[in-house]
PDB file of C-alpha atoms in Angstrom:
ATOM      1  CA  UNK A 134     -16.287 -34.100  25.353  1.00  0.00           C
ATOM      2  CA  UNK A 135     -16.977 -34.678  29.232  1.00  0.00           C
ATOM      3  CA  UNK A 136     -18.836 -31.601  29.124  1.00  0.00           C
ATOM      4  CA  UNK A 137     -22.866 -32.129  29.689  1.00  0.00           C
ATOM      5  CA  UNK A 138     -24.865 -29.996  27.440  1.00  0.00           C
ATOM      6  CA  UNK A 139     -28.111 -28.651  29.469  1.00  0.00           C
ATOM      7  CA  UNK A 140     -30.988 -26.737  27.226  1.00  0.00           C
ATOM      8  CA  UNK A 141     -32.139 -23.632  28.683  1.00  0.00           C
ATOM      9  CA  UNK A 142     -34.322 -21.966  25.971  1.00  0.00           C
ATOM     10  CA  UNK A 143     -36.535 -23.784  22.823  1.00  0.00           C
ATOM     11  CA  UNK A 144     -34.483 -24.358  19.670  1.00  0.00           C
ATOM     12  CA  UNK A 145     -36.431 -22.278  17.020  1.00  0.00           C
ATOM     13  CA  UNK A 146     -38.751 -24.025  14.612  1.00  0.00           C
ATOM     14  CA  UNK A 147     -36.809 -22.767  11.806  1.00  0.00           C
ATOM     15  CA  UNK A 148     -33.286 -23.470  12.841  1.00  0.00           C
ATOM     16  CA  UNK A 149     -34.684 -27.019  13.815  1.00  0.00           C
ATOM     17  CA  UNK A 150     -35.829 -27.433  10.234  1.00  0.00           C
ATOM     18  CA  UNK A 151     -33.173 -26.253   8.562  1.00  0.00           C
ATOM     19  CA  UNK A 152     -30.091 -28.288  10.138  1.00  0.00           C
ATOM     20  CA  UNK A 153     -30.549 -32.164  10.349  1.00  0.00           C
ATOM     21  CA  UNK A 154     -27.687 -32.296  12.781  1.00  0.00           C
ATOM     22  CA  UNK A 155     -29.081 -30.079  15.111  1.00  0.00           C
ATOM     23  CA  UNK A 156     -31.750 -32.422  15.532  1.00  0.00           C
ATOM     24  CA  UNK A 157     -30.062 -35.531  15.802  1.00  0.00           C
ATOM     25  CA  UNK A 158     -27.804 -33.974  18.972  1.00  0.00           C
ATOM     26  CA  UNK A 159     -31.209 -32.235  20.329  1.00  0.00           C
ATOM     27  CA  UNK A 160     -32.721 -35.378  20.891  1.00  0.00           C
ATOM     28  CA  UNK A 161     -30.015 -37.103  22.808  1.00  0.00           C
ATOM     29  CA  UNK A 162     -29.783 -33.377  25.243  1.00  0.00           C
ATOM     30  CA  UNK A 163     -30.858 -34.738  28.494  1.00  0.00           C
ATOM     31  CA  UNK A 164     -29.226 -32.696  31.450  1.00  0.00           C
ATOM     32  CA  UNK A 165     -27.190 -36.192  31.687  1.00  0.00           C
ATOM     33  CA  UNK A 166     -25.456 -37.025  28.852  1.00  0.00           C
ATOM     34  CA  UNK A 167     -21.956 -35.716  28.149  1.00  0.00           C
ATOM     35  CA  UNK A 168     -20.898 -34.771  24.769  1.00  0.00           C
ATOM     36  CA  UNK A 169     -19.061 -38.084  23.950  1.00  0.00           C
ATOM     37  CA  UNK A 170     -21.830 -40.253  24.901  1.00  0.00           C
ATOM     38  CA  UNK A 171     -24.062 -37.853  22.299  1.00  0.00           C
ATOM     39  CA  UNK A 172     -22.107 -37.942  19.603  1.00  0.00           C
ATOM     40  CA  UNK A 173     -22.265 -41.751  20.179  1.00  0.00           C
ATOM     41  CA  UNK A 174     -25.747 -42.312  20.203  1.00  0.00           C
ATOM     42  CA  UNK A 175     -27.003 -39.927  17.346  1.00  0.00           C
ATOM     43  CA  UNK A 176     -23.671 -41.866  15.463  1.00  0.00           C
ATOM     44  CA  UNK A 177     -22.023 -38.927  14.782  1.00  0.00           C
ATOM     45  CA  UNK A 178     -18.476 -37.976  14.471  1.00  0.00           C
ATOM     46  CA  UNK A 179     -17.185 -36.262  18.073  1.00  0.00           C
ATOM     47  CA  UNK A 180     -15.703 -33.230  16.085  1.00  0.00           C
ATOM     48  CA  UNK A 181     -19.063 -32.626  13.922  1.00  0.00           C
ATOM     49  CA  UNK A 182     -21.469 -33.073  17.804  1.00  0.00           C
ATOM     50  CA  UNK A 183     -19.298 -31.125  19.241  1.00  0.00           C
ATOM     51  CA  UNK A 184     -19.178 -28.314  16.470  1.00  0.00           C
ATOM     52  CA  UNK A 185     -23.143 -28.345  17.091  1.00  0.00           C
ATOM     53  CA  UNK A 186     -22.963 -27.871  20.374  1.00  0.00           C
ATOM     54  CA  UNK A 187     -20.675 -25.003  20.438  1.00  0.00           C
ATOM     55  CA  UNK A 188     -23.109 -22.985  18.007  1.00  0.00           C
ATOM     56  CA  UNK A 189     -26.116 -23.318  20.643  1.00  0.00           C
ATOM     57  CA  UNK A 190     -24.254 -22.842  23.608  1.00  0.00           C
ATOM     58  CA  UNK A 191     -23.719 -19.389  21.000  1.00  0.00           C
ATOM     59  CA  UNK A 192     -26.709 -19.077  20.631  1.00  0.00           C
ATOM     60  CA  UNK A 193     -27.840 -19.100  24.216  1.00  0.00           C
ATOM     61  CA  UNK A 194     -30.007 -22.135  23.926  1.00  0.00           C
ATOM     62  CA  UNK A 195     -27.521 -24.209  26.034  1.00  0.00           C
ATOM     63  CA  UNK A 196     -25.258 -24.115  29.139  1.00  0.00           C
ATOM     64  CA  UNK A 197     -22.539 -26.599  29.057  1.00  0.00           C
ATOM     65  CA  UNK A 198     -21.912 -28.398  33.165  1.00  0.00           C
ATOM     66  CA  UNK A 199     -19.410 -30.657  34.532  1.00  0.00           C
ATOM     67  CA  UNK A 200     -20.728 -34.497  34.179  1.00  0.00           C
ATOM     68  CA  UNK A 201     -23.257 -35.317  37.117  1.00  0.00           C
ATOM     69  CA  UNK A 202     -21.784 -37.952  39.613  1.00  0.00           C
ATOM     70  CA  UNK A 203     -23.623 -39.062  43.046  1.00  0.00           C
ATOM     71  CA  UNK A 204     -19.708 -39.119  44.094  1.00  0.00           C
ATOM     72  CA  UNK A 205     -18.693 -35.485  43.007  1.00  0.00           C
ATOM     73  CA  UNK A 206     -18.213 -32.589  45.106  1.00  0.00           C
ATOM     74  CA  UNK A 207     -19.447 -29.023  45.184  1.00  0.00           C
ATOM     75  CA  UNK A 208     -19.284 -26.067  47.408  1.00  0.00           C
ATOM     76  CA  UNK A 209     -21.529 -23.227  47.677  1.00  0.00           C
ATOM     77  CA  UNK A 210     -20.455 -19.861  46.594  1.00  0.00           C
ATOM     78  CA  UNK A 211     -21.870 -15.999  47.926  1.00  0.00           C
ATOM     79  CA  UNK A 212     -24.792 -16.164  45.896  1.00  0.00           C
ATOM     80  CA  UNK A 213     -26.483 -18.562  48.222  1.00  0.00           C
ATOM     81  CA  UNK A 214     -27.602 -16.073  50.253  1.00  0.00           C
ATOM     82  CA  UNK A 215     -29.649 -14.061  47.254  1.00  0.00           C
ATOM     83  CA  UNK A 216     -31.233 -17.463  47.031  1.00  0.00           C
ATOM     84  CA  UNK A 217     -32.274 -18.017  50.500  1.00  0.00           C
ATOM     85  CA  UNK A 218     -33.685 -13.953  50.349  1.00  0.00           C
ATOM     86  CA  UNK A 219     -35.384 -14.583  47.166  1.00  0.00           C
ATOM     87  CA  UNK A 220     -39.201 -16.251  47.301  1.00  0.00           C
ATOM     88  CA  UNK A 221     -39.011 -16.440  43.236  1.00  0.00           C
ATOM     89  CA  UNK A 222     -35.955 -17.863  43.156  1.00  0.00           C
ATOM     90  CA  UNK A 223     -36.782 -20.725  46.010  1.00  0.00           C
ATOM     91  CA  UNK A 224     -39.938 -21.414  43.750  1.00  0.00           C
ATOM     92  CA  UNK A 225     -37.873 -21.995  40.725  1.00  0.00           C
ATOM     93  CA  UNK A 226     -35.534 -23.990  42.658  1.00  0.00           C
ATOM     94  CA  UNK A 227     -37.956 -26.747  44.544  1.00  0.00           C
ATOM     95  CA  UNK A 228     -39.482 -26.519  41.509  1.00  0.00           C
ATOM     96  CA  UNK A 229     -36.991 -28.166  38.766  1.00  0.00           C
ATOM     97  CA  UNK A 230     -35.612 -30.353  41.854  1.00  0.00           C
ATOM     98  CA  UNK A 231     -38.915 -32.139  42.102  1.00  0.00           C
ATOM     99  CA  UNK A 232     -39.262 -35.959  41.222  1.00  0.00           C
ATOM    100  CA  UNK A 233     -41.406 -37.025  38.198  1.00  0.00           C
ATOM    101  CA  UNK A 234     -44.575 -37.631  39.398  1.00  0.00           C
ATOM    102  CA  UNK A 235     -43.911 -36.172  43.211  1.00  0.00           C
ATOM    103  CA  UNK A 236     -44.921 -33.170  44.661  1.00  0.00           C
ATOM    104  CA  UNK A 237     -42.177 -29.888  44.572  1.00  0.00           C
ATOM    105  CA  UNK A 238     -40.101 -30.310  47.832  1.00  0.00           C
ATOM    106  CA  UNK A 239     -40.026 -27.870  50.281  1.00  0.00           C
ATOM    107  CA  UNK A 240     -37.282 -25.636  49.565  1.00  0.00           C
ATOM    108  CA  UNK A 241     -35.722 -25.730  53.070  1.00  0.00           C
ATOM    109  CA  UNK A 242     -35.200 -29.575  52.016  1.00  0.00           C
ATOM    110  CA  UNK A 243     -32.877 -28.448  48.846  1.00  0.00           C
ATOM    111  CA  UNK A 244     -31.112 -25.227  50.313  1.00  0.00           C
ATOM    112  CA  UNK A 245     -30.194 -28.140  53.890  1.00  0.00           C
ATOM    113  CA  UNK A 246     -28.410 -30.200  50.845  1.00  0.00           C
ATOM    114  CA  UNK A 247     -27.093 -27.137  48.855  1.00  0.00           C
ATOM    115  CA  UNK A 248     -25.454 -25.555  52.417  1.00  0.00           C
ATOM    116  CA  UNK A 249     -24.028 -29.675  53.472  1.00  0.00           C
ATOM    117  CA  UNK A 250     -21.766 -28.943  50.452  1.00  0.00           C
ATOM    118  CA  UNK A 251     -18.649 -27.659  51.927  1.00  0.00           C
ATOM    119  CA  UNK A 252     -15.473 -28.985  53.141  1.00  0.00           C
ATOM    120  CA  UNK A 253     -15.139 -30.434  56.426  1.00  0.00           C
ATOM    121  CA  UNK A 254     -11.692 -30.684  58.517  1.00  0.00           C
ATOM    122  CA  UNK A 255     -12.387 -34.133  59.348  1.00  0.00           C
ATOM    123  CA  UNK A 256     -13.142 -35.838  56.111  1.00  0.00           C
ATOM    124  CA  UNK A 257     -11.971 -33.333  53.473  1.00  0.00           C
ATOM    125  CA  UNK A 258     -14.969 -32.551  50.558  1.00  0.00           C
ATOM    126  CA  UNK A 259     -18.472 -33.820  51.103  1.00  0.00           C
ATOM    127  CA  UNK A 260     -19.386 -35.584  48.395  1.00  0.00           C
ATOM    128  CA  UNK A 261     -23.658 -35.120  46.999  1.00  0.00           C
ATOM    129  CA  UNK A 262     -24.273 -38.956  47.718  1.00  0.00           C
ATOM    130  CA  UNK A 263     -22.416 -38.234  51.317  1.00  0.00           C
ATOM    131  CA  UNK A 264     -24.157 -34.878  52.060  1.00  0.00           C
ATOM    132  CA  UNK A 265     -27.829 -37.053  51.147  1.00  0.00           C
ATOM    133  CA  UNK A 266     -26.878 -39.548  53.628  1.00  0.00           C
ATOM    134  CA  UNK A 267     -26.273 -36.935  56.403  1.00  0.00           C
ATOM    135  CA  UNK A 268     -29.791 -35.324  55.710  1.00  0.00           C
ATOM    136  CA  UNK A 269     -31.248 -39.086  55.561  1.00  0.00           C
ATOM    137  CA  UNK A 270     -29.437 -39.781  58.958  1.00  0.00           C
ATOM    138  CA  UNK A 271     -30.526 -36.940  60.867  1.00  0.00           C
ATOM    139  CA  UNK A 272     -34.470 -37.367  60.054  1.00  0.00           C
ATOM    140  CA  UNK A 273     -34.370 -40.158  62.795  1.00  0.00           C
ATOM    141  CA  UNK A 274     -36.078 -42.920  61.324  1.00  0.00           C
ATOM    142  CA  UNK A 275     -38.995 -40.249  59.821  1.00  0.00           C
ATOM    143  CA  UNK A 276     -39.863 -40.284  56.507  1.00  0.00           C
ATOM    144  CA  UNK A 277     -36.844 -39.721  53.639  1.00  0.00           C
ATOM    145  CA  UNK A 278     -36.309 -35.816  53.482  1.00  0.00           C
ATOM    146  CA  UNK A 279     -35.271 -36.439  50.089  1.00  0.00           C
ATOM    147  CA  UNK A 280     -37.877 -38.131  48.568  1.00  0.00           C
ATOM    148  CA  UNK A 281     -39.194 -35.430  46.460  1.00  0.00           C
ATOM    149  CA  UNK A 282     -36.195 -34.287  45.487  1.00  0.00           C
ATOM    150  CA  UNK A 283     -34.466 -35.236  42.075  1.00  0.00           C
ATOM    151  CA  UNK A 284     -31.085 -34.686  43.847  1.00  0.00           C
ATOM    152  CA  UNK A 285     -29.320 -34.230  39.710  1.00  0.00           C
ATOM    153  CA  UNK A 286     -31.900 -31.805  39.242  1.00  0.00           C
ATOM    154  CA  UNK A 287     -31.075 -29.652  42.163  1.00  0.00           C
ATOM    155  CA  UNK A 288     -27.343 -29.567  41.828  1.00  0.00           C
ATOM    156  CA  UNK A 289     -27.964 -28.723  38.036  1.00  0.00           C
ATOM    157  CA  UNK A 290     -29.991 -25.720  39.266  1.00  0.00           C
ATOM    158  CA  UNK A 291     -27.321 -24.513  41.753  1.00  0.00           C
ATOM    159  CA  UNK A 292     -24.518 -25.020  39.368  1.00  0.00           C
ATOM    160  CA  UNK A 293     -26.602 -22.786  36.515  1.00  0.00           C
ATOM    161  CA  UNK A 294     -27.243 -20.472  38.598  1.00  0.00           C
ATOM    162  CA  UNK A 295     -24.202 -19.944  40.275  1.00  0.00           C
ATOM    163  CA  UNK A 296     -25.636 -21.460  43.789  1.00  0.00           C
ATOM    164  CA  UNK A 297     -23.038 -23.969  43.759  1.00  0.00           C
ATOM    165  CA  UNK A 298     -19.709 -24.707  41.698  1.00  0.00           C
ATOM    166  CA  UNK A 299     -17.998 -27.977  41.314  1.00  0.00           C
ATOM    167  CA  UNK A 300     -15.043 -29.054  42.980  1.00  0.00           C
ATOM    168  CA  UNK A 301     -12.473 -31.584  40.989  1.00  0.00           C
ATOM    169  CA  UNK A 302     -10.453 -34.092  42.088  1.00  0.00           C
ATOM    170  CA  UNK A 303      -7.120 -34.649  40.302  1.00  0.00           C
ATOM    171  CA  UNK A 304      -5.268 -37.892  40.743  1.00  0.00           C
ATOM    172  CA  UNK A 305      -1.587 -37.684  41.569  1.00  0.00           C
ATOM    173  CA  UNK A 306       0.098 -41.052  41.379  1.00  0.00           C
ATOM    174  CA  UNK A 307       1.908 -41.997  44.511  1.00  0.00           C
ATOM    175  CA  UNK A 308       5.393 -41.527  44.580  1.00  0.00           C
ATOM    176  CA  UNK A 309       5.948 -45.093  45.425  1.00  0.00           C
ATOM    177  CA  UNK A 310       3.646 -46.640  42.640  1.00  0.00           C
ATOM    178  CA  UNK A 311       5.776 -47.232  39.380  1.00  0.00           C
ATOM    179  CA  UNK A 312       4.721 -46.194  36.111  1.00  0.00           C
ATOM    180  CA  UNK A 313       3.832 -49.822  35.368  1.00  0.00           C
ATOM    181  CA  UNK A 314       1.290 -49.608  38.463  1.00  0.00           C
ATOM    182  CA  UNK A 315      -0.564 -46.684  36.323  1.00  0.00           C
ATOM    183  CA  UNK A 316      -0.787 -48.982  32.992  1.00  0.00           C
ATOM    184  CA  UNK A 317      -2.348 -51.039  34.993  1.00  0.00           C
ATOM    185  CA  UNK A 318      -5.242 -48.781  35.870  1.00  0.00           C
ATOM    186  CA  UNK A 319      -5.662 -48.359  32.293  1.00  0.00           C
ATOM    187  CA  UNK A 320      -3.953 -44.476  31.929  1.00  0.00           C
ATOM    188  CA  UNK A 321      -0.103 -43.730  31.197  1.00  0.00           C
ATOM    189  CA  UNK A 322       1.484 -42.042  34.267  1.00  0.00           C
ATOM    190  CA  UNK A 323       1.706 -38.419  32.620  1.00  0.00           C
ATOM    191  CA  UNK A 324      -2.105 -38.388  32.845  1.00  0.00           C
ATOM    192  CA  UNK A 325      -1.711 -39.085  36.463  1.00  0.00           C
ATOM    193  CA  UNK A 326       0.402 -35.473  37.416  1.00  0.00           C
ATOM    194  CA  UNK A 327      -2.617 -33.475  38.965  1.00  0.00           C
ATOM    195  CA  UNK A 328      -3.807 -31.456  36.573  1.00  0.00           C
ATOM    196  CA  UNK A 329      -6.401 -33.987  34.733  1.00  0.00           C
ATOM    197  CA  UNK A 330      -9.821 -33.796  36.146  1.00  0.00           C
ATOM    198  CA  UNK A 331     -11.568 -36.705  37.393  1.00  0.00           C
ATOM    199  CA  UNK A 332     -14.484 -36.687  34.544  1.00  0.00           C
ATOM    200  CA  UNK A 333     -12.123 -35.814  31.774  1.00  0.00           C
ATOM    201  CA  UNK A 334     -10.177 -39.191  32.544  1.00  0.00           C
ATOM    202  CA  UNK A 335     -13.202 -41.156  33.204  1.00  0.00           C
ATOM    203  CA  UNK A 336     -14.798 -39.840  30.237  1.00  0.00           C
ATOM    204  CA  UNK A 337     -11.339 -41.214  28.233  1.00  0.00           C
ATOM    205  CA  UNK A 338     -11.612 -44.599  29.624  1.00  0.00           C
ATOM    206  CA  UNK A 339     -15.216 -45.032  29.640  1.00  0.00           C
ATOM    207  CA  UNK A 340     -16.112 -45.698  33.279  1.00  0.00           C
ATOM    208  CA  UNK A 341     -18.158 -43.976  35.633  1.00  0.00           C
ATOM    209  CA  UNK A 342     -16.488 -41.475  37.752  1.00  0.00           C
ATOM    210  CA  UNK A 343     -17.086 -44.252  40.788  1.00  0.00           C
ATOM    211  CA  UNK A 344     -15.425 -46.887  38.642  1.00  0.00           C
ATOM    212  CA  UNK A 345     -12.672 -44.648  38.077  1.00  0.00           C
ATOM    213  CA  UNK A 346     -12.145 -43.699  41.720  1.00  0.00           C
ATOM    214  CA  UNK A 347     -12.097 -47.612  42.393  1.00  0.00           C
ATOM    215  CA  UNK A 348      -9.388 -47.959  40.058  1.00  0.00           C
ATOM    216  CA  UNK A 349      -7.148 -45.438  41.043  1.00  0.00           C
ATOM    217  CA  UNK A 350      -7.604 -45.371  44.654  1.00  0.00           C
ATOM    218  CA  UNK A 351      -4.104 -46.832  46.134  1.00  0.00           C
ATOM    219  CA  UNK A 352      -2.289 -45.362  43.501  1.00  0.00           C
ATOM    220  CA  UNK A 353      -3.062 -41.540  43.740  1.00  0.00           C
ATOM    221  CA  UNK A 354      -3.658 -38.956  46.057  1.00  0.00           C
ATOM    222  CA  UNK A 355      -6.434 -37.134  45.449  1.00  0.00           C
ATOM    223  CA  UNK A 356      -5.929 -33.072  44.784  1.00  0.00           C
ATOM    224  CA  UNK A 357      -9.155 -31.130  45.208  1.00  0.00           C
ATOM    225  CA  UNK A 358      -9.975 -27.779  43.400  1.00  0.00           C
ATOM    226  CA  UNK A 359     -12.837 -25.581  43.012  1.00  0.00           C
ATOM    227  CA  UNK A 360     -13.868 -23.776  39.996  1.00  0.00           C
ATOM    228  CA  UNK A 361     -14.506 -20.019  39.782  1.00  0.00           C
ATOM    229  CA  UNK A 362     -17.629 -18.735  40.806  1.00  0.00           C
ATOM    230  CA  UNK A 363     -18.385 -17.604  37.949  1.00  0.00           C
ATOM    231  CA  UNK A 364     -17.573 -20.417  35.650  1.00  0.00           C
ATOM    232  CA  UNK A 365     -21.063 -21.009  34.225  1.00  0.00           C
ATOM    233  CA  UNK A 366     -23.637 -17.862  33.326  1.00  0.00           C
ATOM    234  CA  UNK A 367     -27.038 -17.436  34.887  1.00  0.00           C
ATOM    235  CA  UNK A 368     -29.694 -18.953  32.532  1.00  0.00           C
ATOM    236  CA  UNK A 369     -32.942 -20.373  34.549  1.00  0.00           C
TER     237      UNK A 369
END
């Protein structure tokens, strides 16, 4: 359910007409929207959305991503280098990272974000919003280097295409916080071992990943893991 649903190819007239359903999820596929939050708005039962969305993502018609957060973290995997070799490719990709209404970006502008997202030995995992900020920082007081680009748009690209793959944190509770310190935060303490993901327990309690990381920080350590490379197919 903390799995955002992304289209990638038109929904056939036919199919459309034929499955109410289907329509009432279509509408609420955004790019941004995680399953939960869809199967709220369209008032549906999780179980049923979630049934839908499994028979497009069949289909072909959809790629399901991790939950987009200015505070997650992703590294860049092998195939960045086809991309920066590939003039079709760099096309595609300033292209769905422009801003409504804006220009395309230059792609050297999107590929300086895409290769800020590894880890450092100073500070651990870069973080998107933390990785804008360095590109902001180093333009001097010229104008914003990101201000064609819709930053979501150009991580979604990456992660589709295998450009970039995300990198979880799990939250360990402290050894020294008590299991009544992790009631407290809203989550029992077995949910706080290191193997939940960030978005699955933010997508439990309702909060934004941010608002999750507020509430937990002081508790838990923070375990970072990539996924595979090849944890989401090709589409655009």
């Amino acid at each position: 359910p903390h799995d955002v649903p992304v289209l990638v190819c038109a929904v056939g007239s036919e199919m459309l007409a034929a499955d109410f359903a289907l329509r009432c999820v279509l509408v609420y596929v955004d790019g941004r929207s995680h399953a939960q939050e869809i199967a709220r708005a369209a008032g549906m039962d999780l179980g049923w959305c979630l049934e839908v969305l499994t028979d497009l993502v069949h289909l072909g018609c959809v790629c399901l991503i991790d939950w987009y957060c200015a505070h997650n973290a992703y590294a860049h995997t092998a195939r960045l280098s086809e991309l920066a070799r590939s003039e079709e490719a760099q096309l595609a990709c300033a292209t769905h990272s422009k801003q409504s209404g804006r220009p395309a970006p230059h792609f050297r502008t999107v590929f300086a974000l895409y290769c800020r997202l590894s880890p450092r030995t100073d500070c651990g995992w870069l973080s998107v919003a933390a990785a804008c900020t360095e590109l902001r920082a180093e333009a001097e007081g010229e104008a914003d280097p990101l201000l064609d680009v819709h930053v979501q748009r150009s991580i979604q690209f990456g992660v589709l295409n295998r450009y970039l793959r995300r990198v979880h944190a799990y939250p360990r509770l402290e050894p020294a916080c008590a299991e009544g310190d992790a009631r407290l935060c809203g989550l029992p303490a077995r949910l706080l071992d290191g193997s939940h993901r960030d978005d699955e327990l933010a997508c439990a309690l309702e909060l934004s990943q941010q608002a999750l990381r507020e509430r937990l920080d002081g508790l838990c350590a923070w375990v970072y893991r990539a996924d595979p490379e090849c944890s989401v197919q090709s589409q655009l």
